[in-house]
Amino acid sequence: MAEMQPTTEILTRISKNSLNNKDEVFTRLFRYLLREDIWFEAYRNLYANNGASTKGVNDDTADGFSERKIQKITEQLKNGKFNPTPVRRTYIQKKNSDKMRPLGIPTFTDKLVQEAVRMILEAVYEPIFHECSHGFRPNRSCHTALKSLRMKFTGAKWFIEGDIKGCFDNINHDVLIGILNKKIKDARLIQLIQQFLKAGYLEDWIYHRTYSGTPQGGIISPILANIYLHELDKFVENLKEEFDKPSKEKYTLEYRKAKYQTEKARKAIRECDPQDYERKKQLIKNLKAVRSVQLKTPCKSQTDKKIQYIRYADDFILSVNGSREECIEIKKKLSQYISEVLKMQLSDEKTLITHSSNHARFLGYDISVRRNAKIKSKNGGVSLRTLNNKVELLIPLKEKINRFMFDKGVIFQKKDGSLFPTHRSYMIHMSDLEIISTYNSELRGICNYYNLASNYCQLRYFAYLMEYSCLKTLAAKHNTKISKIIAKFKDGKGGWGIPYETKSGKKRCYFAKYSDCKDSKDGTDNISNAAVIYGYSRNTLEERLKAKVCELCGDTNAEYYEIHHVHKVKDLKGKNDWERAMIAKRRKTLVLCRNCHHKVHNQ
């Protein structure tokens, strides 16, 4: 009897079919949720996440995963008895704001089912998503969106910044299900997704129904939002096809005349007698003069019409080569489509039309197109206006960097307007190593994110303020002066850092250097890749569970085995056998027999 083909290989084949035939309709996808191996893959994708140990409305977490749990879930799905649990709603403070953001926390079982559904949806839809979409997709990030923008928006005349009011909270369930039905003809899978959409939430133990939006905190929310907004991508693509027109003439008449004079001057030099030095000298002087005129003459005729479009989740921006009146018309069409078809609303106040010589805001960067006639010499001595019409990405220093430092209590402003570093009193109770690590992570995070900016060098002052705020915090903690902190932690190599012990000996955590914080590598969003587009290999969790050996007592005759899960290995103290076992294995999981698992929790 042939061995059953792994589900991940089937999803890979589905993904290839979707890529090769973008109009293909998929049926009988629900059956893959009834296969055991997809649940091990889903668990592997989730258990290492920080939220795996966070409780929803009950005590269900990543701890206790077993073959028995898989059987229970698949049986409920098969019989149509699976019902998602309402999410637990809590609130967290918005970044750089006093407002609170609602946060939904599902149970781990719901996360597991959503992850398995996400893997199927991603195999179907990821190949058909457009290149302009960068949010919540494998191997894509804010940086890939910005790099694409920098390349595609060259020579743009206008920007249209798009803002959809409360996009994720206002996704219309009927419209979303209608979109899914075009590609997926599987009533049971669609019904399961509907159940998650309608699951509701508990706030102060009072149940609230959900009438719109994607599941709060849900694993499937990002891909459902991308499936929904893919319709907007297709609309803009059609708009682009109607709008785009090539230039009637590539160069302006003045530039063509100047170019002709330059070519004429070069030809005269080539035809000149090599021995006639005076004549040649005069011709070279003339060439420099006419070439200088050419480099100062506007080149592009700007008679073409063109739209370019980049979207990251619900944040999008268009560049338009055309008139302002045409931009107003494009904005009107976008607003009408989003309102009538997607049943959402485009914010008139925040959807701005900006001339490209001014700054538009996208993904935390200020975007503009340079009008720069500065001439640079390229290889071979050719002079070109290398910066003219190129996109410039800038850091909004006051709005982003200074505001971050004020909100975190890193700086205060003197009466003369200058910034001055100060200590962060709420960090004094932390250890020295935690203090410097916190500053380093904040510094590296901001420097890495803004590594594409033309004014990146201006973060040098930010790094200086962060370092001296860190020193002041340490000085306040130890009730001493900055100079004594530097002397205490200086290592003689020009830097300073906090020493700490490891198994391999003493080490030192240095304060991050500004020059080392820039990371030129592409970042990707913190989401799992498609099931497995790159082939299948049985994950060790499945092998360990199927081995039916307790990794604590060695029992091989237990009725069933479960996975014991902890939030962080570093939090374990090593007081008990199971803690020492996990520390030795450096794993967040331990396969235990039911008896040992019960003992661990009762300790």
Short mmCIF file of N, CA and C in Angstrom, two decimals, residues 143 150 364-366 370 392-397 401 440-464 512-521:
data_model
loop_
_atom_site.label_atom_id
_atom_site.label_comp_id
_atom_site.label_asym_id
_atom_site.label_seq_id
_atom_site.Cartn_x
_atom_site.Cartn_y
_atom_site.Cartn_z
N HIS A 143 10.37 47.24 3.82
CA HIS A 143 11.54 47.60 3.02
C HIS A 143 11.39 47.20 1.56
N ARG A 150 10.87 53.25 -4.62
CA ARG A 150 12.02 54.06 -5.04
C ARG A 150 12.36 53.83 -6.51
N GLY A 364 6.06 55.51 7.35
CA GLY A 364 6.96 56.19 8.28
C GLY A 364 8.10 56.95 7.62
N TYR A 365 8.17 56.96 6.29
CA TYR A 365 9.18 57.72 5.55
C TYR A 365 8.52 58.92 4.88
N ASP A 366 9.30 59.98 4.68
CA ASP A 366 8.87 61.10 3.83
C ASP A 366 9.37 60.83 2.42
N ARG A 370 13.31 64.21 -6.38
CA ARG A 370 14.32 65.27 -6.44
C ARG A 370 14.19 66.09 -7.73
N GLU A 392 13.49 60.26 -3.38
CA GLU A 392 14.28 60.43 -2.16
C GLU A 392 13.44 59.99 -0.96
N LEU A 393 14.02 59.13 -0.14
CA LEU A 393 13.38 58.69 1.10
C LEU A 393 14.05 59.37 2.27
N LEU A 394 13.27 60.02 3.11
CA LEU A 394 13.83 60.77 4.23
C LEU A 394 13.19 60.34 5.55
N ILE A 395 13.96 60.46 6.63
CA ILE A 395 13.44 60.19 7.97
C ILE A 395 12.72 61.45 8.47
N PRO A 396 11.48 61.36 8.89
CA PRO A 396 10.81 62.52 9.50
C PRO A 396 11.33 62.66 10.94
N LEU A 397 12.41 63.37 11.10
CA LEU A 397 13.12 63.40 12.37
C LEU A 397 12.27 63.92 13.52
N ILE A 401 11.46 60.46 15.18
CA ILE A 401 12.59 60.20 16.07
C ILE A 401 12.48 61.00 17.37
N ASN A 440 19.88 49.29 23.40
CA ASN A 440 20.46 48.75 22.16
C ASN A 440 19.38 48.29 21.19
N SER A 441 18.37 47.59 21.71
CA SER A 441 17.31 47.08 20.82
C SER A 441 16.53 48.24 20.20
N GLU A 442 16.27 49.29 20.98
CA GLU A 442 15.56 50.46 20.44
C GLU A 442 16.40 51.17 19.38
N LEU A 443 17.69 51.35 19.67
CA LEU A 443 18.58 52.03 18.73
C LEU A 443 18.72 51.23 17.44
N ARG A 444 18.98 49.93 17.58
CA ARG A 444 19.14 49.09 16.39
C ARG A 444 17.86 49.01 15.58
N GLY A 445 16.72 48.91 16.27
CA GLY A 445 15.44 48.81 15.58
C GLY A 445 15.17 50.01 14.70
N ILE A 446 15.38 51.22 15.24
CA ILE A 446 15.12 52.44 14.47
C ILE A 446 16.15 52.60 13.35
N CYS A 447 17.42 52.34 13.64
CA CYS A 447 18.46 52.48 12.61
C CYS A 447 18.26 51.47 11.48
N ASN A 448 17.88 50.24 11.83
CA ASN A 448 17.62 49.23 10.80
C ASN A 448 16.43 49.61 9.94
N TYR A 449 15.37 50.13 10.58
CA TYR A 449 14.18 50.46 9.80
C TYR A 449 14.44 51.60 8.84
N TYR A 450 15.21 52.59 9.28
CA TYR A 450 15.44 53.76 8.43
C TYR A 450 16.74 53.68 7.64
N ASN A 451 17.23 52.45 7.40
CA ASN A 451 18.51 52.35 6.69
C ASN A 451 18.43 52.74 5.21
N LEU A 452 17.21 52.91 4.67
CA LEU A 452 17.05 53.30 3.27
C LEU A 452 17.07 54.82 3.08
N ALA A 453 17.06 55.57 4.18
CA ALA A 453 16.90 57.03 4.10
C ALA A 453 18.16 57.73 3.63
N SER A 454 17.97 58.79 2.84
CA SER A 454 19.11 59.59 2.36
C SER A 454 19.75 60.38 3.49
N ASN A 455 18.96 60.72 4.50
CA ASN A 455 19.49 61.48 5.64
C ASN A 455 19.78 60.58 6.84
N TYR A 456 20.14 59.33 6.56
CA TYR A 456 20.42 58.37 7.63
C TYR A 456 21.49 58.88 8.59
N CYS A 457 22.46 59.63 8.06
CA CYS A 457 23.57 60.12 8.89
C CYS A 457 23.08 61.00 10.04
N GLN A 458 21.86 61.57 9.91
CA GLN A 458 21.34 62.43 10.97
C GLN A 458 20.91 61.63 12.20
N LEU A 459 20.89 60.30 12.08
CA LEU A 459 20.60 59.48 13.25
C LEU A 459 21.80 59.39 14.19
N ARG A 460 22.93 59.93 13.76
CA ARG A 460 24.12 59.94 14.62
C ARG A 460 23.81 60.70 15.92
N TYR A 461 23.09 61.81 15.80
CA TYR A 461 22.74 62.60 16.99
C TYR A 461 21.76 61.83 17.88
N PHE A 462 20.83 61.12 17.24
CA PHE A 462 19.89 60.26 17.97
C PHE A 462 20.66 59.21 18.77
N ALA A 463 21.68 58.60 18.15
CA ALA A 463 22.48 57.58 18.83
C ALA A 463 23.23 58.18 20.03
N TYR A 464 23.71 59.42 19.86
CA TYR A 464 24.41 60.12 20.95
C TYR A 464 23.46 60.35 22.13
N ALA A 512 25.56 49.76 21.59
CA ALA A 512 25.61 49.64 20.13
C ALA A 512 26.21 50.89 19.50
N LYS A 513 27.14 50.68 18.57
CA LYS A 513 27.71 51.81 17.84
C LYS A 513 26.79 52.20 16.70
N TYR A 514 26.68 53.49 16.47
CA TYR A 514 25.81 54.01 15.41
C TYR A 514 26.17 53.38 14.06
N SER A 515 27.47 53.27 13.78
CA SER A 515 27.91 52.77 12.48
C SER A 515 27.59 51.30 12.28
N ASP A 516 27.39 50.54 13.38
CA ASP A 516 27.11 49.10 13.27
C ASP A 516 25.62 48.79 13.24
N CYS A 517 24.79 49.81 13.44
CA CYS A 517 23.35 49.56 13.56
C CYS A 517 22.64 49.45 12.22
N LYS A 518 23.28 49.92 11.17
CA LYS A 518 22.63 49.90 9.86
C LYS A 518 22.74 48.50 9.27
N ASP A 519 21.61 47.92 8.95
CA ASP A 519 21.57 46.59 8.37
C ASP A 519 21.04 46.72 6.96
N SER A 520 21.87 46.40 5.98
CA SER A 520 21.48 46.59 4.58
C SER A 520 20.65 45.44 4.03
N LYS A 521 20.54 44.35 4.80
CA LYS A 521 19.78 43.20 4.31
C LYS A 521 18.29 43.48 4.34
#
